[in-house]
Tab-separated table of C-alpha atoms in Angstrom:
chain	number	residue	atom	x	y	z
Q	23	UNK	CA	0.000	0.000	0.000
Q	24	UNK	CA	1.177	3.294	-0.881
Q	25	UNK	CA	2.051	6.138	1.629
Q	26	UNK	CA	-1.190	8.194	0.428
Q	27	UNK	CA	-3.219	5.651	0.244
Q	28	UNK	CA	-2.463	4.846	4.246
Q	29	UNK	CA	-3.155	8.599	4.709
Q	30	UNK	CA	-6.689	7.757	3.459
Q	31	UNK	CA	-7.459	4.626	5.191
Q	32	UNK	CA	-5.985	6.420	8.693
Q	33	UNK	CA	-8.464	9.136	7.275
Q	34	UNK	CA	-11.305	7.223	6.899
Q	35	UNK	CA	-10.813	5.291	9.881
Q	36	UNK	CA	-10.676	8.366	12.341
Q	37	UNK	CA	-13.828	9.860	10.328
Q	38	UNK	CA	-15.626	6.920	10.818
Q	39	UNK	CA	-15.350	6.401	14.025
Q	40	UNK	CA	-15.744	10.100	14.752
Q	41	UNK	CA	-19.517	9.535	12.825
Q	42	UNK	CA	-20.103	6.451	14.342
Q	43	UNK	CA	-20.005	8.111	17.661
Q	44	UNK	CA	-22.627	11.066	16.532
Q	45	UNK	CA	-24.886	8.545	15.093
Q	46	UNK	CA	-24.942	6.385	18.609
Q	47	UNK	CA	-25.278	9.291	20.335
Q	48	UNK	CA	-28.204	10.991	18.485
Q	49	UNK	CA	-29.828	7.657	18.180
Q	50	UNK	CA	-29.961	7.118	21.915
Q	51	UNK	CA	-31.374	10.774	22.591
Q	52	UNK	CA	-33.492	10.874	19.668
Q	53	UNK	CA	-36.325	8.357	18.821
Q	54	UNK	CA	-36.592	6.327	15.665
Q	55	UNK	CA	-39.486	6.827	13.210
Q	56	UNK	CA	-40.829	3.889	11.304
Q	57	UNK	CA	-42.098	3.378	7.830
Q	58	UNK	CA	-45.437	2.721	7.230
Q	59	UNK	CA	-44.026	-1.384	7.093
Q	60	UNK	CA	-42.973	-0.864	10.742
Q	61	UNK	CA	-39.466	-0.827	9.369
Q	62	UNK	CA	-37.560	1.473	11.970
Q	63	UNK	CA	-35.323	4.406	10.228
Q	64	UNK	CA	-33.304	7.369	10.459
Q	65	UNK	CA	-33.795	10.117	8.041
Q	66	UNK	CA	-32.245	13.558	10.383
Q	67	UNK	CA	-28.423	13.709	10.583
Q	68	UNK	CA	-27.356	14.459	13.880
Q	69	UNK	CA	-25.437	17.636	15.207
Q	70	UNK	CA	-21.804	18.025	13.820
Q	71	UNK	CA	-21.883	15.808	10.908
Q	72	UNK	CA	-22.555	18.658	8.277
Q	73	UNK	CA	-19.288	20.034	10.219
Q	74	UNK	CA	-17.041	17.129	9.503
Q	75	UNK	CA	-18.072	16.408	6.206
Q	76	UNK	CA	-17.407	20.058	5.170
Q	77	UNK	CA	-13.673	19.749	6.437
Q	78	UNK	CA	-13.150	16.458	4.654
Q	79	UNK	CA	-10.956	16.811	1.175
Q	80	UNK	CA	-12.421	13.362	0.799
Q	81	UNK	CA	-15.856	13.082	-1.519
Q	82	UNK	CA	-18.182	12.157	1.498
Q	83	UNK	CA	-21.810	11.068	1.404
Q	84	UNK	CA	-23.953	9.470	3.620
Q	85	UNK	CA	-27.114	7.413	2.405
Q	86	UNK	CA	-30.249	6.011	4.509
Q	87	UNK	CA	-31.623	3.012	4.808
Q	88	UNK	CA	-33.203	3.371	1.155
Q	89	UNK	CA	-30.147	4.479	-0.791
Q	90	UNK	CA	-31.084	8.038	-0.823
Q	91	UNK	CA	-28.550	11.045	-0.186
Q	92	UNK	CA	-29.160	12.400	3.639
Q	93	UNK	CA	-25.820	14.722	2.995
Q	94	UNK	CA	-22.948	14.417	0.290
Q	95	UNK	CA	-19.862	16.737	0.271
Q	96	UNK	CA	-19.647	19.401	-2.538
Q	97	UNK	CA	-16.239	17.614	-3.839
Q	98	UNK	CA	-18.678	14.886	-4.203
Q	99	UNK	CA	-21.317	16.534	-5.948
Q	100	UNK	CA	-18.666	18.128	-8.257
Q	101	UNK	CA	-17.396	14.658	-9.117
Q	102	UNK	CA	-20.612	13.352	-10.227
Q	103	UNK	CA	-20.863	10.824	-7.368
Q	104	UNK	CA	-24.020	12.100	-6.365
Q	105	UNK	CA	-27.464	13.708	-8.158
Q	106	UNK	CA	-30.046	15.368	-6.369
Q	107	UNK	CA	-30.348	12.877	-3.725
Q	108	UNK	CA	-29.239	10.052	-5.682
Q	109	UNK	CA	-25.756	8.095	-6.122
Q	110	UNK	CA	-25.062	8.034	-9.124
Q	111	UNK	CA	-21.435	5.080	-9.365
Q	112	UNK	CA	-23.533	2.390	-9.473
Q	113	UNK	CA	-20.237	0.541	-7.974
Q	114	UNK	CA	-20.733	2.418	-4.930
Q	115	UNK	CA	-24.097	1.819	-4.728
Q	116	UNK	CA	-23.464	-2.142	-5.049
Q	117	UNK	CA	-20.543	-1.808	-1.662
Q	118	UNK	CA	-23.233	0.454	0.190
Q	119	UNK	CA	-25.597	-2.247	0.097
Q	120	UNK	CA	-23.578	-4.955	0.639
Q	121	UNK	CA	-22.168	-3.112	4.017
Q	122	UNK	CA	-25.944	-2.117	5.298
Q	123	UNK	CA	-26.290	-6.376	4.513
Q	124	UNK	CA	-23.482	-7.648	6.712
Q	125	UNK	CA	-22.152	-4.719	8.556
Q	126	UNK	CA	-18.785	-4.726	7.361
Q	127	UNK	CA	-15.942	-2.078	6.288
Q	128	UNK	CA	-15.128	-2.401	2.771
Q	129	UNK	CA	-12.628	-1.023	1.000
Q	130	UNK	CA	-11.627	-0.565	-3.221
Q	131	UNK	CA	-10.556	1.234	-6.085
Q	132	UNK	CA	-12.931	2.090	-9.010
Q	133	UNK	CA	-12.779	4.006	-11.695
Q	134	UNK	CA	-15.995	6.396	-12.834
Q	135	UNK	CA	-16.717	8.530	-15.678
Q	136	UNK	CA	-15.312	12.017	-15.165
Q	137	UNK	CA	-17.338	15.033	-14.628
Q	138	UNK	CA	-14.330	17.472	-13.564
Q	139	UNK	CA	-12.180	19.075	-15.240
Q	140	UNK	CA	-12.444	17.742	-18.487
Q	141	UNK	CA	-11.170	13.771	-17.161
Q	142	UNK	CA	-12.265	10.921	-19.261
Q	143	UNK	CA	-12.017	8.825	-15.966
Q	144	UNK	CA	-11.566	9.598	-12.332
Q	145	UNK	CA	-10.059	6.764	-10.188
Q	146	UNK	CA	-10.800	6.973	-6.553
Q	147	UNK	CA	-10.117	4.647	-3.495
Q	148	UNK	CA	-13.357	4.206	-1.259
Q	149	UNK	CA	-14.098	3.271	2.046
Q	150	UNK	CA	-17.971	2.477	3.126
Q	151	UNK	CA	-19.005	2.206	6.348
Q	152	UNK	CA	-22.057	1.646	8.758
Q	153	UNK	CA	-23.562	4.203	10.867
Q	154	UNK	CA	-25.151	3.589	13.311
Q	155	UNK	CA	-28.767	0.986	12.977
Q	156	UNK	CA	-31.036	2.065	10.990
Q	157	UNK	CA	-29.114	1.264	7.948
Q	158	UNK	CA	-27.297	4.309	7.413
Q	159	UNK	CA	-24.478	3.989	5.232
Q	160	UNK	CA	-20.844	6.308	4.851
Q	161	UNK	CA	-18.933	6.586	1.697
Q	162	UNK	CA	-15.624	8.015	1.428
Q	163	UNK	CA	-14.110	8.621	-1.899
Q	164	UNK	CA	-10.784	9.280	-2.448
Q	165	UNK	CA	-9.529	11.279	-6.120
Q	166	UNK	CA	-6.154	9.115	-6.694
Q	167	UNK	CA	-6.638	10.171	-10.637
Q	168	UNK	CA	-3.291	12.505	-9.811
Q	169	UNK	CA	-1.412	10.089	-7.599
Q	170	UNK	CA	-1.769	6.924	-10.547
Q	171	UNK	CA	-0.783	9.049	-13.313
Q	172	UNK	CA	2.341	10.884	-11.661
Q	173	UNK	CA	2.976	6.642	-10.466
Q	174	UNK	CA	2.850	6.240	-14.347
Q	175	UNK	CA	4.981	8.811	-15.538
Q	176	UNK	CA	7.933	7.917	-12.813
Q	177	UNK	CA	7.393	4.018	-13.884
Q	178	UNK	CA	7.539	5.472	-17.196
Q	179	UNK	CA	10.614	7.340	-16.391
Q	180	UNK	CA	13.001	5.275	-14.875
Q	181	UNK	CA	11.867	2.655	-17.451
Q	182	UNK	CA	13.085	5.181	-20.310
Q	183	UNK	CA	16.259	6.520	-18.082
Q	184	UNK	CA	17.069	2.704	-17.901
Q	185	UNK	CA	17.157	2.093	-21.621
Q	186	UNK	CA	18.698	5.690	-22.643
Q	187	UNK	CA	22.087	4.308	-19.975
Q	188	UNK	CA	22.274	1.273	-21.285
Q	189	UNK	CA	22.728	2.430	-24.758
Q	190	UNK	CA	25.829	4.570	-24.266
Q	191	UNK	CA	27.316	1.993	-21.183
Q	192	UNK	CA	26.831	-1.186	-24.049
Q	193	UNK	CA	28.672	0.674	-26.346
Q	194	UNK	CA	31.702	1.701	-24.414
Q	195	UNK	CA	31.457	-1.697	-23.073
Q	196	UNK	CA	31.923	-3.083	-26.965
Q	197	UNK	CA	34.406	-0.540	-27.966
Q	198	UNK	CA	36.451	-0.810	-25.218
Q	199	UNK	CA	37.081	-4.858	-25.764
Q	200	UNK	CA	37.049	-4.120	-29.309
Q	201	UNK	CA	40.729	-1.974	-28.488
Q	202	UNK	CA	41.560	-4.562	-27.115
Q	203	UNK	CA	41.513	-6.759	-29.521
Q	204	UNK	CA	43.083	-4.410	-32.040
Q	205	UNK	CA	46.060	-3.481	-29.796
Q	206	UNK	CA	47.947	-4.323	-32.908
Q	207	UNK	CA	46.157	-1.380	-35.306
Q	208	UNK	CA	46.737	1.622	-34.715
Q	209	UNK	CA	44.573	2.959	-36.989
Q	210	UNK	CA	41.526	0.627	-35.778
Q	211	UNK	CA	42.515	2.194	-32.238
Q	212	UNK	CA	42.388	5.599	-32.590
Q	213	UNK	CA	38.767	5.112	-34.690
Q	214	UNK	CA	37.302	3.009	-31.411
Q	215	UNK	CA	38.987	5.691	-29.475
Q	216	UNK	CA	37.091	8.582	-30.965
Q	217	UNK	CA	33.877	6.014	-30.848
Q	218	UNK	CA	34.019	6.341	-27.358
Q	219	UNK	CA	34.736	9.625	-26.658
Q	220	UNK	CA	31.080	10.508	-28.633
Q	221	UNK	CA	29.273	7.295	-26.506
Q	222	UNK	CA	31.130	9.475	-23.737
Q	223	UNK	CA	30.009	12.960	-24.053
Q	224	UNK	CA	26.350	11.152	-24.816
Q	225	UNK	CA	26.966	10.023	-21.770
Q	226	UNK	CA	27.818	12.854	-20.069
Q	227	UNK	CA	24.975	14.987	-22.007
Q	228	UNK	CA	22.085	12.355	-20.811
Q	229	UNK	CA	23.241	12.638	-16.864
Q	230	UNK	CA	23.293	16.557	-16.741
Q	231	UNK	CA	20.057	17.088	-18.416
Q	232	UNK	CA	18.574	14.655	-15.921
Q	233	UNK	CA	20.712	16.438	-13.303
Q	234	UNK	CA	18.912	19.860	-14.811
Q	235	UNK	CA	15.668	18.012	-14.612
Q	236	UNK	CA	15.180	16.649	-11.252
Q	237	UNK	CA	16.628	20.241	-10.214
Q	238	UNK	CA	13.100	22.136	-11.450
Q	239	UNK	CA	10.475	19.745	-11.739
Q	240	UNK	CA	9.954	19.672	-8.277
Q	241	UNK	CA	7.883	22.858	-9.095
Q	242	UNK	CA	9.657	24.528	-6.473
Q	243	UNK	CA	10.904	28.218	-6.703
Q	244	UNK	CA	13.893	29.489	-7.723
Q	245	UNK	CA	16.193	30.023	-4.803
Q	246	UNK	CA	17.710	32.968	-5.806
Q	247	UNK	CA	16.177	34.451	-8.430
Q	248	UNK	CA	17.535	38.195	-10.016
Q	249	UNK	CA	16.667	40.248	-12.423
Q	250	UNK	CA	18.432	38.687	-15.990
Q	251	UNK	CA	18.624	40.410	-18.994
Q	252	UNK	CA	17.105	38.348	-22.263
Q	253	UNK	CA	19.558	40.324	-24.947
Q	254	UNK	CA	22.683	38.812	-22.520
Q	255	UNK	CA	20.837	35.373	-22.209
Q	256	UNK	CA	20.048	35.294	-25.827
Q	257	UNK	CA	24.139	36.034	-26.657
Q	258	UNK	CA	25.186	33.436	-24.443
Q	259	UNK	CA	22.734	30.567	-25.725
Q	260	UNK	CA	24.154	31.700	-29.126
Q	261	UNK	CA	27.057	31.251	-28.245
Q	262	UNK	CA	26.869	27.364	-27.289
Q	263	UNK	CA	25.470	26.735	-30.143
Q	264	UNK	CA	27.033	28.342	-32.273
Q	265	UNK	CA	29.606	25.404	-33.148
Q	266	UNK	CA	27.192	22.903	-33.695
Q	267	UNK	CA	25.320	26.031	-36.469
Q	268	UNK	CA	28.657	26.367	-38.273
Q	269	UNK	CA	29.474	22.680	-38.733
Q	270	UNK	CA	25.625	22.757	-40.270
Q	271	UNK	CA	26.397	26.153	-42.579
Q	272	UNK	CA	23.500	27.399	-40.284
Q	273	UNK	CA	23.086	31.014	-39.788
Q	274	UNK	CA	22.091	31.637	-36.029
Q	275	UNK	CA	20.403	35.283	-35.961
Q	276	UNK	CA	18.786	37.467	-33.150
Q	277	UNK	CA	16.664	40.267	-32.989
Q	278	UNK	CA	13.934	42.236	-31.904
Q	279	UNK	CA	13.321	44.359	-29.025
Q	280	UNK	CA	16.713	44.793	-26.821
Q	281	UNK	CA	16.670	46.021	-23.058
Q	282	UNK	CA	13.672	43.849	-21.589
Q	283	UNK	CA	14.183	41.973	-18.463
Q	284	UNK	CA	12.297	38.984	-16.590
Q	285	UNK	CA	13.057	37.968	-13.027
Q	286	UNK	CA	14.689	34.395	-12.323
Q	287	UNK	CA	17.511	32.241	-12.755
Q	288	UNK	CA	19.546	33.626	-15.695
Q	289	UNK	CA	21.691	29.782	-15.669
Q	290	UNK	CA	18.352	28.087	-16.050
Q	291	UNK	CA	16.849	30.594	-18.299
Q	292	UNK	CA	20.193	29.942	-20.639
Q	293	UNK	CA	19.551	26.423	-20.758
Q	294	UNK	CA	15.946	26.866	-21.988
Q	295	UNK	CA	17.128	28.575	-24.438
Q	296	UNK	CA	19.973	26.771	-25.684
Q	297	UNK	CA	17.772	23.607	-25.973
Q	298	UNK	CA	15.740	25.364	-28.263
Q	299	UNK	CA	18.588	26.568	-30.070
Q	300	UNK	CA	20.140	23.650	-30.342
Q	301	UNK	CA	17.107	21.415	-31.170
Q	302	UNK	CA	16.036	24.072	-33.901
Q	303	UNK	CA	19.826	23.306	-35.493
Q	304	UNK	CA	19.067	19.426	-35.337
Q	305	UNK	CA	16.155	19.470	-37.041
Q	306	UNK	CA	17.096	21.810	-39.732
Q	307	UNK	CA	18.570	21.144	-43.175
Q	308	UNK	CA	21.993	22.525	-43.935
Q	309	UNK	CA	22.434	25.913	-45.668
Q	310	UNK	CA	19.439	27.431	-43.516
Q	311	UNK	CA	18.922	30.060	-40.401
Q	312	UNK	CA	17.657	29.985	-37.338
Q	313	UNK	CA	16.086	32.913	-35.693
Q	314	UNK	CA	15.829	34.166	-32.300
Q	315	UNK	CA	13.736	36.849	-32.112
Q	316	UNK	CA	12.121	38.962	-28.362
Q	317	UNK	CA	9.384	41.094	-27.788
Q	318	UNK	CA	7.028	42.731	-24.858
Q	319	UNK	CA	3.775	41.438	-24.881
Q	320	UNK	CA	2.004	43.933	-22.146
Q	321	UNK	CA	3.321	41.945	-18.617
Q	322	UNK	CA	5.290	39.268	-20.520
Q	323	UNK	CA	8.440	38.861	-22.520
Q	324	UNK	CA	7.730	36.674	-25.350
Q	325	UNK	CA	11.233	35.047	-26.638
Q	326	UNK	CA	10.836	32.629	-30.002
Q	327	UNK	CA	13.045	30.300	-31.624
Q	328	UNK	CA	12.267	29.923	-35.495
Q	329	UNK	CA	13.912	27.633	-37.693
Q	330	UNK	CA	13.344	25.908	-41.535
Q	331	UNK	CA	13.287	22.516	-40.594
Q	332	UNK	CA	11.553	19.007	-41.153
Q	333	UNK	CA	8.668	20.502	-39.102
Q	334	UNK	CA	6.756	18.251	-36.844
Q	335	UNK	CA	3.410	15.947	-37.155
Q	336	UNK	CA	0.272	17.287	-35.740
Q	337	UNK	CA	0.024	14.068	-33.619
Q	338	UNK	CA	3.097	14.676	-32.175
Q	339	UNK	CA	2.857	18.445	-31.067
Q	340	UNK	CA	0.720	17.277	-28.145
Q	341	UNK	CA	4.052	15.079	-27.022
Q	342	UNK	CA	7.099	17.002	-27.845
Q	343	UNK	CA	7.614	18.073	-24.501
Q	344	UNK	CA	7.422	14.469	-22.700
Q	345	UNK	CA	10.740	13.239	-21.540
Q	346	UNK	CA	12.427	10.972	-23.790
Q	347	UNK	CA	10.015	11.658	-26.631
Q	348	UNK	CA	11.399	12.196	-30.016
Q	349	UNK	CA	9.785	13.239	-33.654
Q	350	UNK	CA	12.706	11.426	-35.130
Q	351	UNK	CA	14.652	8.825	-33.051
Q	352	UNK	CA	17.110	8.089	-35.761
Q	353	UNK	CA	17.740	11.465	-36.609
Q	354	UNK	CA	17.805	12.670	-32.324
Q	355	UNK	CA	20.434	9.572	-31.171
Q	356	UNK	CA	22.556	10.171	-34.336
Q	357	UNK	CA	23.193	14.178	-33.014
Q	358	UNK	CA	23.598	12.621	-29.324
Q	359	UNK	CA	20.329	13.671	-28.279
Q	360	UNK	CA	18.613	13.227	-24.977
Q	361	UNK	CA	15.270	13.253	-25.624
Q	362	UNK	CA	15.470	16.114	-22.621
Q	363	UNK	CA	15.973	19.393	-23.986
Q	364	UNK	CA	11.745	20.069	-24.560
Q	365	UNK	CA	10.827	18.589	-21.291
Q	366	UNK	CA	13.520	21.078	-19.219
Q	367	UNK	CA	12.213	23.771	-21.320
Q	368	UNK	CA	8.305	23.406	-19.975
Q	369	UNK	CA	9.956	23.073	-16.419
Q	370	UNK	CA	11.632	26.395	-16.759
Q	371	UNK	CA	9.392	27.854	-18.021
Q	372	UNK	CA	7.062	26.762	-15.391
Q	373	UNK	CA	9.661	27.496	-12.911
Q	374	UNK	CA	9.595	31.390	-13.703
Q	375	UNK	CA	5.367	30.923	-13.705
Q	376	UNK	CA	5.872	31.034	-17.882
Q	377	UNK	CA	4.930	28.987	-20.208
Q	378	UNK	CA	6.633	27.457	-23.435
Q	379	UNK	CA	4.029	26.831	-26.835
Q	380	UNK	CA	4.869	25.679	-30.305
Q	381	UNK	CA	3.809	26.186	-33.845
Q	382	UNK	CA	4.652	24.116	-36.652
Q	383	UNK	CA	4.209	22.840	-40.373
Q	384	UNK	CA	5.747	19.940	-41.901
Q	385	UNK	CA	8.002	21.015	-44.316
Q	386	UNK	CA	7.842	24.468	-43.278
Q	387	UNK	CA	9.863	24.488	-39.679
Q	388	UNK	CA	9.048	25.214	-36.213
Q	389	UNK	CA	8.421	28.168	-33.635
Q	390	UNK	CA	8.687	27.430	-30.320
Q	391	UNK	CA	7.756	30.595	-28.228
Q	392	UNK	CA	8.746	31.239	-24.506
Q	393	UNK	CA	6.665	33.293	-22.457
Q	394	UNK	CA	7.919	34.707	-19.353
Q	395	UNK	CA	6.499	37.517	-16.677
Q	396	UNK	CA	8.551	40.871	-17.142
Q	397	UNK	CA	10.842	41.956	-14.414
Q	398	UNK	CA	8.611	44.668	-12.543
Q	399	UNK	CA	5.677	43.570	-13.668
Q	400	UNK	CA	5.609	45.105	-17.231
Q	401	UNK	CA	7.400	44.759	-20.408
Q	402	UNK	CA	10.042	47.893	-20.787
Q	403	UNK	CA	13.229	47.753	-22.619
Q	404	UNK	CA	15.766	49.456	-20.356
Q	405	UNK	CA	18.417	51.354	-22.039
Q	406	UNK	CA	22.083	49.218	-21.793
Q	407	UNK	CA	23.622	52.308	-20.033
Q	408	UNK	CA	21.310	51.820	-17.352
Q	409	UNK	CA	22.769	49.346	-15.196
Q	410	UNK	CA	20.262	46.314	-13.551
Q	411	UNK	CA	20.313	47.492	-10.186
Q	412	UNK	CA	19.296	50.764	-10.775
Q	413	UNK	CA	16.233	49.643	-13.006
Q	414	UNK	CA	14.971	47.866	-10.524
């Protein structure tokens, strides 16, 4: 069992017994009223329960002896869970009855059709429980949508991370016995040699973007963020990059408005950059130019990164910024690619409350434009004789 779901069951288990008490309670001071069957049953909740279902993150409801709604939570009735005075999972329904039956806790996961947010699905993990004797009924419901898919996105992950080491660590395994083995060629040697060093700096590459990676998508702020300068950010991404252009015949070219200003990390802010940079150069055809261009855009500074590339598929825009996705695998490992570069990009951007969005053509190239809040709140080139401090 996971350490959330414990949480919830230790939940549950306190508000249960918390209810059960305020049942017992109001059904010793109170009196029971029957059906016209002489079938005793309570239909008034008693003091405080309306209080401790309010509190509850959980979805909470609490049915009578006939299955209908005496009180359900609003994160309940915003689920869909409950109608009116109905329940509406009919899986719920099914483990409500079956507890009013026998008397006993039950616990499970299901998964109902979504009604929040736009969800296909919503799995939750549910507790039901009896209150008190005249067949009342609680059900706790627990949203774990969140929880399963971050579960399947760090299964995914180290799954991915897995393969993308062993790819570079085979090779200099098989390269380094295959020196061996040609101790007596020179020639063959220095060729494995230079083999290795580019498995290396893959290598190398792959553990500092993940290094970069786990260091911002904790979505947690900046520790010591300042007020960066885009034209000086701009230059410097350039300037990595600009080996990898030339070797290409790729002309790397900046413009656009010059003095603006966000607040943040300037390193991290460089390395957003330079994976669009660089990425833009992979995907581009010799011969061609890539353009960074900036702008204000009323509280924003909008930075873009146009090339003339291969483009990318419609079905794949909705990816591109996964970890360890790729539009062309071949083409991506061949360069030394991570797979990284978009995914650090959304958590920078993220990081400095931005965002990162992309438009593209097959055929026609890419423009990947970051968005990111101006330093002071609104988008004004400062003059380059006016130092930082004293714009702020």
């Amino acid at each position: 069992m996971s350490e959330m779901a414990m949480s919830f069951a230790a939940l549950a288990g306190f508000v249960v017994g918390a209810l059960a008490v305020l049942f017992y309670r109001h059904q010793i001071e109170a009196p029971s009223r029957t059906t016209p069957d002489g079938v005793a049953t309570g239909t008034a909740l008693p003091q405080g329960v309306a209080s401790v279902l309010a509190v509850l993150p959980s979805s909470a409801v609490v049915l009578d002896a006939h299955d209908r709604v005496l009180r359900a939570s609003s994160a309940a009735r915003a689920f869909g869970l409950v109608k009116g005075d109905r329940l509406m999972a009919a899986e719920l329904l099914a483990l409500a009855r079956q507890v009013r039956r026998d008397g006993e806790i039950r616990e499970s996961e299901i998964d109902v059709a979504g009604h929040k947010f736009g969800q296909e699905t919503t799995s939750f993990a549910v507790r039901v429980a009896p209150l008190g004797t005249y067949g009342q009924v609680l059900v706790l419901a627990e949203d774990q949508t969140e929880r399963r898919r971050v579960e399947a996105v760090r299964r995914d992950f180290v799954a991915n991370v897995s393969h993308e080491l062993k790819t570079p660590v085979g090779a200099l395994s098989l390269l380094a016995e295959t020196i061996q083995d040609a101790a007596d060629d020179p020639e063959a040697v220095s060729r494995f040699a230079g083999r290795m060093q580019h498995e290396t700096a893959r290598l190398n590459y792959l553990i500092q973007d993940l290094i970069t990676l786990s260091r911002i998508q904790g979505a947690e702020p900046i520790p010591t963020p300042g007020q960066v300068s885009i034209d000086e950010a701009v230059s410097d991404a350039i300037d990595h990059c600009n080996t990898k252009a030339v070797a290409k015949d790729i002309t790397l070219v900046s413009g656009g408005t010059e003095g603006l200003r966000v607040w943040g990390d300037a390193e991290l802010l460089v390395t957003a950059l330079r994976n669009l940079i660089d990425n833009a150069i992979v995907y581009s055809p010799e011969h061609t130019r890539v353009v960074v261009s900036v702008r204000p855009a009323g509280d924003s500074v909008e930075i873009s990164v146009s090339d003339q590339g291969i483009g990318i598929p419609e079905d794949a825009l909705e990816r591109i910024f996964e970890r360890f996705f790729r539009v062309d695998a071949a083409r991506s490992r061949a360069t030394g690619g991570t797979g990284l570069g978009l995914a650090i990009v959304k958590h920078v951007a993220a990081a400095h409350a931005g965002e990162v969005s992309v438009w593209s053509k097959e055929g026609s190239g890419s423009t990947f434009t970051l968005r990111l809040p101006a330093f002071g709140g609104q988008a004004v080139a400062v003059p380059p004789s006016i130092p930082m401090e004293a714009a702020s």
